[in-house]
């Protein structure tokens, strides 16, 4: 792990923060879809570094977008400019970069974190994109203005109707799939969303990648801590074969 310095941190809405880290080598090597492991505490509790997607790359800095869940993210949320943390990465396989679009991205809540970097890369390649982005309430929808600039079209939903259309993000997605056909779909979010997108894509024969969340220990394919069930038997190591994997390789029924 390398030592990196915090350039700044700001709260975007209750429980969600944007953390800027000075990490030139990581910024240079990172590709959309990859993640880093971060340890901002010096004792043994919590024991393991926590994984976060590379949200944005700005010059020699990387940005993480995260939600406060437990002790690791709680500690992270107290850091400020000048603090030092330990970082490992970039790790994992990048998202696919197809020859042609459109590419439709589907994000649930903090699952949007890796998509800003991905959208800027797809845009650089001239590929048409659409982002379907849903949260429980308006405070769960983050960095909307920047995402709107980067995506060809942005569809927002909230379960309580406080922003965008009321309902689940898969509602407008299903309707759009009734009329149009993207070349590729990529989803990141809670397991229910990943299952739904996997099934919608398979029913229509559209290639889809699902960015899986798994508890991680080594981050290097050595411990099986991140294993999920592979369709047809065996396991899939999310840290080295993912985080985004072809939906046809995953046993969707076992995602929790
Ligand atoms: C590849 C990858 C990329 C990720 N990227 C981001 C990101 O960009 N932004 C972000 O906010 N979060 C991201 N996460 C999730 C993030 O790693 C967890 O929120 C974090 O580890 C929680 O640590 P904690 O110590 O605060 O909470 P913990 O005490 O470890 O956990 C709090 C609660 O969250 C659950 N939880 C913890 N980690 C995970 C996990 N990996 N998957 C499912 N449930 C979990 C626990 O079961 C517990 O209920 C990512 C996870 C992975 C695997
Ligand atoms: S985290 Fe150890 S094998 Fe994936």
mmCIF file with all atom_site columns, N, CA and C in Angstrom, residues 109-154:
data_model
loop_
_atom_site.group_PDB
_atom_site.id
_atom_site.type_symbol
_atom_site.label_atom_id
_atom_site.label_alt_id
_atom_site.label_comp_id
_atom_site.label_asym_id
_atom_site.label_entity_id
_atom_site.label_seq_id
_atom_site.pdbx_PDB_ins_code
_atom_site.Cartn_x
_atom_site.Cartn_y
_atom_site.Cartn_z
_atom_site.occupancy
_atom_site.B_iso_or_equiv
_atom_site.pdbx_formal_charge
_atom_site.auth_seq_id
_atom_site.auth_comp_id
_atom_site.auth_asym_id
_atom_site.auth_atom_id
_atom_site.pdbx_PDB_model_num
ATOM 1   N N  . UNK A 1 109 ? -28.506 4.221  -6.270  1.00 0.00 ? 109 UNK A N  1
ATOM 2   C CA . UNK A 1 109 ? -27.867 4.840  -5.112  1.00 0.00 ? 109 UNK A CA 1
ATOM 3   C C  . UNK A 1 109 ? -26.389 5.102  -5.336  1.00 0.00 ? 109 UNK A C  1
ATOM 4   N N  . UNK A 1 110 ? -25.566 4.712  -4.359  1.00 0.00 ? 110 UNK A N  1
ATOM 5   C CA . UNK A 1 110 ? -24.129 4.983  -4.420  1.00 0.00 ? 110 UNK A CA 1
ATOM 6   C C  . UNK A 1 110 ? -23.455 4.168  -5.535  1.00 0.00 ? 110 UNK A C  1
ATOM 7   N N  . UNK A 1 111 ? -24.200 3.261  -6.131  1.00 0.00 ? 111 UNK A N  1
ATOM 8   C CA . UNK A 1 111 ? -23.721 2.512  -7.307  1.00 0.00 ? 111 UNK A CA 1
ATOM 9   C C  . UNK A 1 111 ? -23.357 3.426  -8.466  1.00 0.00 ? 111 UNK A C  1
ATOM 10  N N  . UNK A 1 112 ? -23.714 4.693  -8.379  1.00 0.00 ? 112 UNK A N  1
ATOM 11  C CA . UNK A 1 112 ? -23.345 5.633  -9.445  1.00 0.00 ? 112 UNK A CA 1
ATOM 12  C C  . UNK A 1 112 ? -21.847 5.957  -9.408  1.00 0.00 ? 112 UNK A C  1
ATOM 13  N N  . UNK A 1 113 ? -21.190 5.645  -8.278  1.00 0.00 ? 113 UNK A N  1
ATOM 14  C CA . UNK A 1 113 ? -19.803 6.098  -8.068  1.00 0.00 ? 113 UNK A CA 1
ATOM 15  C C  . UNK A 1 113 ? -18.860 5.834  -9.251  1.00 0.00 ? 113 UNK A C  1
ATOM 16  N N  . UNK A 1 114 ? -18.830 4.626  -9.849  1.00 0.00 ? 114 UNK A N  1
ATOM 17  C CA . UNK A 1 114 ? -17.859 4.421  -10.932 1.00 0.00 ? 114 UNK A CA 1
ATOM 18  C C  . UNK A 1 114 ? -18.299 4.999  -12.283 1.00 0.00 ? 114 UNK A C  1
ATOM 19  N N  . UNK A 1 115 ? -19.537 5.488  -12.392 1.00 0.00 ? 115 UNK A N  1
ATOM 20  C CA . UNK A 1 115 ? -20.057 5.840  -13.715 1.00 0.00 ? 115 UNK A CA 1
ATOM 21  C C  . UNK A 1 115 ? -19.630 7.210  -14.228 1.00 0.00 ? 115 UNK A C  1
ATOM 22  N N  . UNK A 1 116 ? -19.253 8.121  -13.338 1.00 0.00 ? 116 UNK A N  1
ATOM 23  C CA . UNK A 1 116 ? -18.841 9.436  -13.828 1.00 0.00 ? 116 UNK A CA 1
ATOM 24  C C  . UNK A 1 116 ? -17.554 9.309  -14.664 1.00 0.00 ? 116 UNK A C  1
ATOM 25  N N  . UNK A 1 117 ? -16.604 8.556  -14.145 1.00 0.00 ? 117 UNK A N  1
ATOM 26  C CA . UNK A 1 117 ? -15.331 8.305  -14.848 1.00 0.00 ? 117 UNK A CA 1
ATOM 27  C C  . UNK A 1 117 ? -15.608 7.540  -16.151 1.00 0.00 ? 117 UNK A C  1
ATOM 28  N N  . UNK A 1 118 ? -16.493 6.563  -16.081 1.00 0.00 ? 118 UNK A N  1
ATOM 29  C CA . UNK A 1 118 ? -16.827 5.752  -17.263 1.00 0.00 ? 118 UNK A CA 1
ATOM 30  C C  . UNK A 1 118 ? -17.490 6.621  -18.336 1.00 0.00 ? 118 UNK A C  1
ATOM 31  N N  . UNK A 1 119 ? -18.439 7.470  -17.918 1.00 0.00 ? 119 UNK A N  1
ATOM 32  C CA . UNK A 1 119 ? -19.134 8.324  -18.886 1.00 0.00 ? 119 UNK A CA 1
ATOM 33  C C  . UNK A 1 119 ? -18.157 9.263  -19.583 1.00 0.00 ? 119 UNK A C  1
ATOM 34  N N  . UNK A 1 120 ? -17.161 9.788  -18.827 1.00 0.00 ? 120 UNK A N  1
ATOM 35  C CA . UNK A 1 120 ? -16.230 10.709 -19.487 1.00 0.00 ? 120 UNK A CA 1
ATOM 36  C C  . UNK A 1 120 ? -15.376 9.960  -20.506 1.00 0.00 ? 120 UNK A C  1
ATOM 37  N N  . UNK A 1 121 ? -15.036 8.700  -20.220 1.00 0.00 ? 121 UNK A N  1
ATOM 38  C CA . UNK A 1 121 ? -14.257 7.903  -21.188 1.00 0.00 ? 121 UNK A CA 1
ATOM 39  C C  . UNK A 1 121 ? -15.105 7.559  -22.415 1.00 0.00 ? 121 UNK A C  1
ATOM 40  N N  . UNK A 1 122 ? -16.356 7.181  -22.206 1.00 0.00 ? 122 UNK A N  1
ATOM 41  C CA . UNK A 1 122 ? -17.234 6.849  -23.330 1.00 0.00 ? 122 UNK A CA 1
ATOM 42  C C  . UNK A 1 122 ? -17.459 8.081  -24.205 1.00 0.00 ? 122 UNK A C  1
ATOM 43  N N  . UNK A 1 123 ? -17.581 9.223  -23.543 1.00 0.00 ? 123 UNK A N  1
ATOM 44  C CA . UNK A 1 123 ? -17.774 10.476 -24.276 1.00 0.00 ? 123 UNK A CA 1
ATOM 45  C C  . UNK A 1 123 ? -16.530 10.804 -25.103 1.00 0.00 ? 123 UNK A C  1
ATOM 46  N N  . UNK A 1 124 ? -15.335 10.625 -24.517 1.00 0.00 ? 124 UNK A N  1
ATOM 47  C CA . UNK A 1 124 ? -14.089 10.862 -25.265 1.00 0.00 ? 124 UNK A CA 1
ATOM 48  C C  . UNK A 1 124 ? -14.027 10.000 -26.519 1.00 0.00 ? 124 UNK A C  1
ATOM 49  N N  . UNK A 1 125 ? -14.647 8.825  -26.441 1.00 0.00 ? 125 UNK A N  1
ATOM 50  C CA . UNK A 1 125 ? -14.631 7.916  -27.587 1.00 0.00 ? 125 UNK A CA 1
ATOM 51  C C  . UNK A 1 125 ? -15.792 8.158  -28.533 1.00 0.00 ? 125 UNK A C  1
ATOM 52  N N  . UNK A 1 126 ? -16.598 9.137  -28.243 1.00 0.00 ? 126 UNK A N  1
ATOM 53  C CA . UNK A 1 126 ? -17.714 9.494  -29.127 1.00 0.00 ? 126 UNK A CA 1
ATOM 54  C C  . UNK A 1 126 ? -18.865 8.515  -29.104 1.00 0.00 ? 126 UNK A C  1
ATOM 55  N N  . UNK A 1 127 ? -18.989 7.725  -28.037 1.00 0.00 ? 127 UNK A N  1
ATOM 56  C CA . UNK A 1 127 ? -20.073 6.743  -27.972 1.00 0.00 ? 127 UNK A CA 1
ATOM 57  C C  . UNK A 1 127 ? -21.314 7.344  -27.314 1.00 0.00 ? 127 UNK A C  1
ATOM 58  N N  . UNK A 1 128 ? -22.490 7.160  -27.911 1.00 0.00 ? 128 UNK A N  1
ATOM 59  C CA . UNK A 1 128 ? -23.713 7.677  -27.287 1.00 0.00 ? 128 UNK A CA 1
ATOM 60  C C  . UNK A 1 128 ? -24.047 6.905  -26.006 1.00 0.00 ? 128 UNK A C  1
ATOM 61  N N  . UNK A 1 129 ? -24.479 7.640  -24.981 1.00 0.00 ? 129 UNK A N  1
ATOM 62  C CA . UNK A 1 129 ? -24.759 7.007  -23.689 1.00 0.00 ? 129 UNK A CA 1
ATOM 63  C C  . UNK A 1 129 ? -26.095 7.493  -23.132 1.00 0.00 ? 129 UNK A C  1
ATOM 64  N N  . UNK A 1 130 ? -26.627 6.705  -22.210 1.00 0.00 ? 130 UNK A N  1
ATOM 65  C CA . UNK A 1 130 ? -27.794 7.121  -21.444 1.00 0.00 ? 130 UNK A CA 1
ATOM 66  C C  . UNK A 1 130 ? -27.616 6.581  -20.023 1.00 0.00 ? 130 UNK A C  1
ATOM 67  N N  . UNK A 1 131 ? -27.892 7.428  -19.037 1.00 0.00 ? 131 UNK A N  1
ATOM 68  C CA . UNK A 1 131 ? -27.765 6.991  -17.644 1.00 0.00 ? 131 UNK A CA 1
ATOM 69  C C  . UNK A 1 131 ? -29.139 6.967  -16.988 1.00 0.00 ? 131 UNK A C  1
ATOM 70  N N  . UNK A 1 132 ? -29.521 5.805  -16.472 1.00 0.00 ? 132 UNK A N  1
ATOM 71  C CA . UNK A 1 132 ? -30.718 5.653  -15.641 1.00 0.00 ? 132 UNK A CA 1
ATOM 72  C C  . UNK A 1 132 ? -30.229 5.613  -14.196 1.00 0.00 ? 132 UNK A C  1
ATOM 73  N N  . UNK A 1 133 ? -30.682 6.592  -13.390 1.00 0.00 ? 133 UNK A N  1
ATOM 74  C CA . UNK A 1 133 ? -30.083 6.746  -12.054 1.00 0.00 ? 133 UNK A CA 1
ATOM 75  C C  . UNK A 1 133 ? -31.211 6.897  -11.028 1.00 0.00 ? 133 UNK A C  1
ATOM 76  N N  . UNK A 1 134 ? -31.284 5.935  -10.109 1.00 0.00 ? 134 UNK A N  1
ATOM 77  C CA . UNK A 1 134 ? -32.366 5.954  -9.126  1.00 0.00 ? 134 UNK A CA 1
ATOM 78  C C  . UNK A 1 134 ? -31.853 5.932  -7.702  1.00 0.00 ? 134 UNK A C  1
ATOM 79  N N  . UNK A 1 135 ? -32.632 6.542  -6.799  1.00 0.00 ? 135 UNK A N  1
ATOM 80  C CA . UNK A 1 135 ? -32.311 6.516  -5.373  1.00 0.00 ? 135 UNK A CA 1
ATOM 81  C C  . UNK A 1 135 ? -33.600 6.420  -4.578  1.00 0.00 ? 135 UNK A C  1
ATOM 82  N N  . UNK A 1 136 ? -33.460 6.274  -3.268  1.00 0.00 ? 136 UNK A N  1
ATOM 83  C CA . UNK A 1 136 ? -34.674 6.240  -2.445  1.00 0.00 ? 136 UNK A CA 1
ATOM 84  C C  . UNK A 1 136 ? -35.321 7.617  -2.400  1.00 0.00 ? 136 UNK A C  1
ATOM 85  N N  . UNK A 1 137 ? -34.459 8.655  -2.225  1.00 0.00 ? 137 UNK A N  1
ATOM 86  C CA . UNK A 1 137 ? -34.968 10.015 -2.078  1.00 0.00 ? 137 UNK A CA 1
ATOM 87  C C  . UNK A 1 137 ? -33.992 10.985 -2.740  1.00 0.00 ? 137 UNK A C  1
ATOM 88  N N  . UNK A 1 138 ? -34.350 12.268 -2.821  1.00 0.00 ? 138 UNK A N  1
ATOM 89  C CA . UNK A 1 138 ? -33.516 13.206 -3.581  1.00 0.00 ? 138 UNK A CA 1
ATOM 90  C C  . UNK A 1 138 ? -32.080 13.287 -3.041  1.00 0.00 ? 138 UNK A C  1
ATOM 91  N N  . UNK A 1 139 ? -31.900 13.130 -1.726  1.00 0.00 ? 139 UNK A N  1
ATOM 92  C CA . UNK A 1 139 ? -30.557 13.204 -1.137  1.00 0.00 ? 139 UNK A CA 1
ATOM 93  C C  . UNK A 1 139 ? -29.652 12.063 -1.568  1.00 0.00 ? 139 UNK A C  1
ATOM 94  N N  . UNK A 1 140 ? -30.221 11.007 -2.151  1.00 0.00 ? 140 UNK A N  1
ATOM 95  C CA . UNK A 1 140 ? -29.403 9.871  -2.616  1.00 0.00 ? 140 UNK A CA 1
ATOM 96  C C  . UNK A 1 140 ? -28.886 10.090 -4.036  1.00 0.00 ? 140 UNK A C  1
ATOM 97  N N  . UNK A 1 141 ? -29.390 11.128 -4.711  1.00 0.00 ? 141 UNK A N  1
ATOM 98  C CA . UNK A 1 141 ? -28.943 11.387 -6.092  1.00 0.00 ? 141 UNK A CA 1
ATOM 99  C C  . UNK A 1 141 ? -27.812 12.416 -6.041  1.00 0.00 ? 141 UNK A C  1
ATOM 100 N N  . UNK A 1 142 ? -26.620 11.967 -6.431  1.00 0.00 ? 142 UNK A N  1
ATOM 101 C CA . UNK A 1 142 ? -25.404 12.754 -6.215  1.00 0.00 ? 142 UNK A CA 1
ATOM 102 C C  . UNK A 1 142 ? -24.767 13.169 -7.536  1.00 0.00 ? 142 UNK A C  1
ATOM 103 N N  . UNK A 1 143 ? -24.162 14.340 -7.556  1.00 0.00 ? 143 UNK A N  1
ATOM 104 C CA . UNK A 1 143 ? -23.390 14.839 -8.699  1.00 0.00 ? 143 UNK A CA 1
ATOM 105 C C  . UNK A 1 143 ? -24.211 14.850 -9.996  1.00 0.00 ? 143 UNK A C  1
ATOM 106 N N  . UNK A 1 144 ? -25.466 15.184 -9.837  1.00 0.00 ? 144 UNK A N  1
ATOM 107 C CA . UNK A 1 144 ? -26.388 15.111 -10.978 1.00 0.00 ? 144 UNK A CA 1
ATOM 108 C C  . UNK A 1 144 ? -25.986 16.081 -12.092 1.00 0.00 ? 144 UNK A C  1
ATOM 109 N N  . UNK A 1 145 ? -25.553 17.300 -11.738 1.00 0.00 ? 145 UNK A N  1
ATOM 110 C CA . UNK A 1 145 ? -25.217 18.276 -12.782 1.00 0.00 ? 145 UNK A CA 1
ATOM 111 C C  . UNK A 1 145 ? -24.055 17.779 -13.641 1.00 0.00 ? 145 UNK A C  1
ATOM 112 N N  . UNK A 1 146 ? -23.030 17.267 -13.003 1.00 0.00 ? 146 UNK A N  1
ATOM 113 C CA . UNK A 1 146 ? -21.860 16.772 -13.754 1.00 0.00 ? 146 UNK A CA 1
ATOM 114 C C  . UNK A 1 146 ? -22.231 15.546 -14.591 1.00 0.00 ? 146 UNK A C  1
ATOM 115 N N  . UNK A 1 147 ? -23.065 14.671 -14.030 1.00 0.00 ? 147 UNK A N  1
ATOM 116 C CA . UNK A 1 147 ? -23.486 13.477 -14.775 1.00 0.00 ? 147 UNK A CA 1
ATOM 117 C C  . UNK A 1 147 ? -24.318 13.881 -15.988 1.00 0.00 ? 147 UNK A C  1
ATOM 118 N N  . UNK A 1 148 ? -25.126 14.931 -15.810 1.00 0.00 ? 148 UNK A N  1
ATOM 119 C CA . UNK A 1 148 ? -25.956 15.400 -16.935 1.00 0.00 ? 148 UNK A CA 1
ATOM 120 C C  . UNK A 1 148 ? -25.069 15.927 -18.063 1.00 0.00 ? 148 UNK A C  1
ATOM 121 N N  . UNK A 1 149 ? -23.965 16.606 -17.692 1.00 0.00 ? 149 UNK A N  1
ATOM 122 C CA . UNK A 1 149 ? -23.045 17.133 -18.724 1.00 0.00 ? 149 UNK A CA 1
ATOM 123 C C  . UNK A 1 149 ? -22.392 15.992 -19.504 1.00 0.00 ? 149 UNK A C  1
ATOM 124 N N  . UNK A 1 150 ? -22.116 14.894 -18.819 1.00 0.00 ? 150 UNK A N  1
ATOM 125 C CA . UNK A 1 150 ? -21.342 13.820 -19.446 1.00 0.00 ? 150 UNK A CA 1
ATOM 126 C C  . UNK A 1 150 ? -22.191 12.804 -20.193 1.00 0.00 ? 150 UNK A C  1
ATOM 127 N N  . UNK A 1 151 ? -23.456 12.624 -19.782 1.00 0.00 ? 151 UNK A N  1
ATOM 128 C CA . UNK A 1 151 ? -24.260 11.574 -20.423 1.00 0.00 ? 151 UNK A CA 1
ATOM 129 C C  . UNK A 1 151 ? -25.136 12.177 -21.515 1.00 0.00 ? 151 UNK A C  1
ATOM 130 N N  . UNK A 1 152 ? -25.343 11.378 -22.557 1.00 0.00 ? 152 UNK A N  1
ATOM 131 C CA . UNK A 1 152 ? -26.198 11.825 -23.659 1.00 0.00 ? 152 UNK A CA 1
ATOM 132 C C  . UNK A 1 152 ? -27.599 12.119 -23.161 1.00 0.00 ? 152 UNK A C  1
ATOM 133 N N  . UNK A 1 153 ? -28.092 11.319 -22.241 1.00 0.00 ? 153 UNK A N  1
ATOM 134 C CA . UNK A 1 153 ? -29.418 11.523 -21.654 1.00 0.00 ? 153 UNK A CA 1
ATOM 135 C C  . UNK A 1 153 ? -29.377 10.991 -20.242 1.00 0.00 ? 153 UNK A C  1
ATOM 136 N N  . UNK A 1 154 ? -30.112 11.652 -19.361 1.00 0.00 ? 154 UNK A N  1
ATOM 137 C CA . UNK A 1 154 ? -30.120 11.247 -17.947 1.00 0.00 ? 154 UNK A CA 1
ATOM 138 C C  . UNK A 1 154 ? -31.563 11.084 -17.504 1.00 0.00 ? 154 UNK A C  1
#
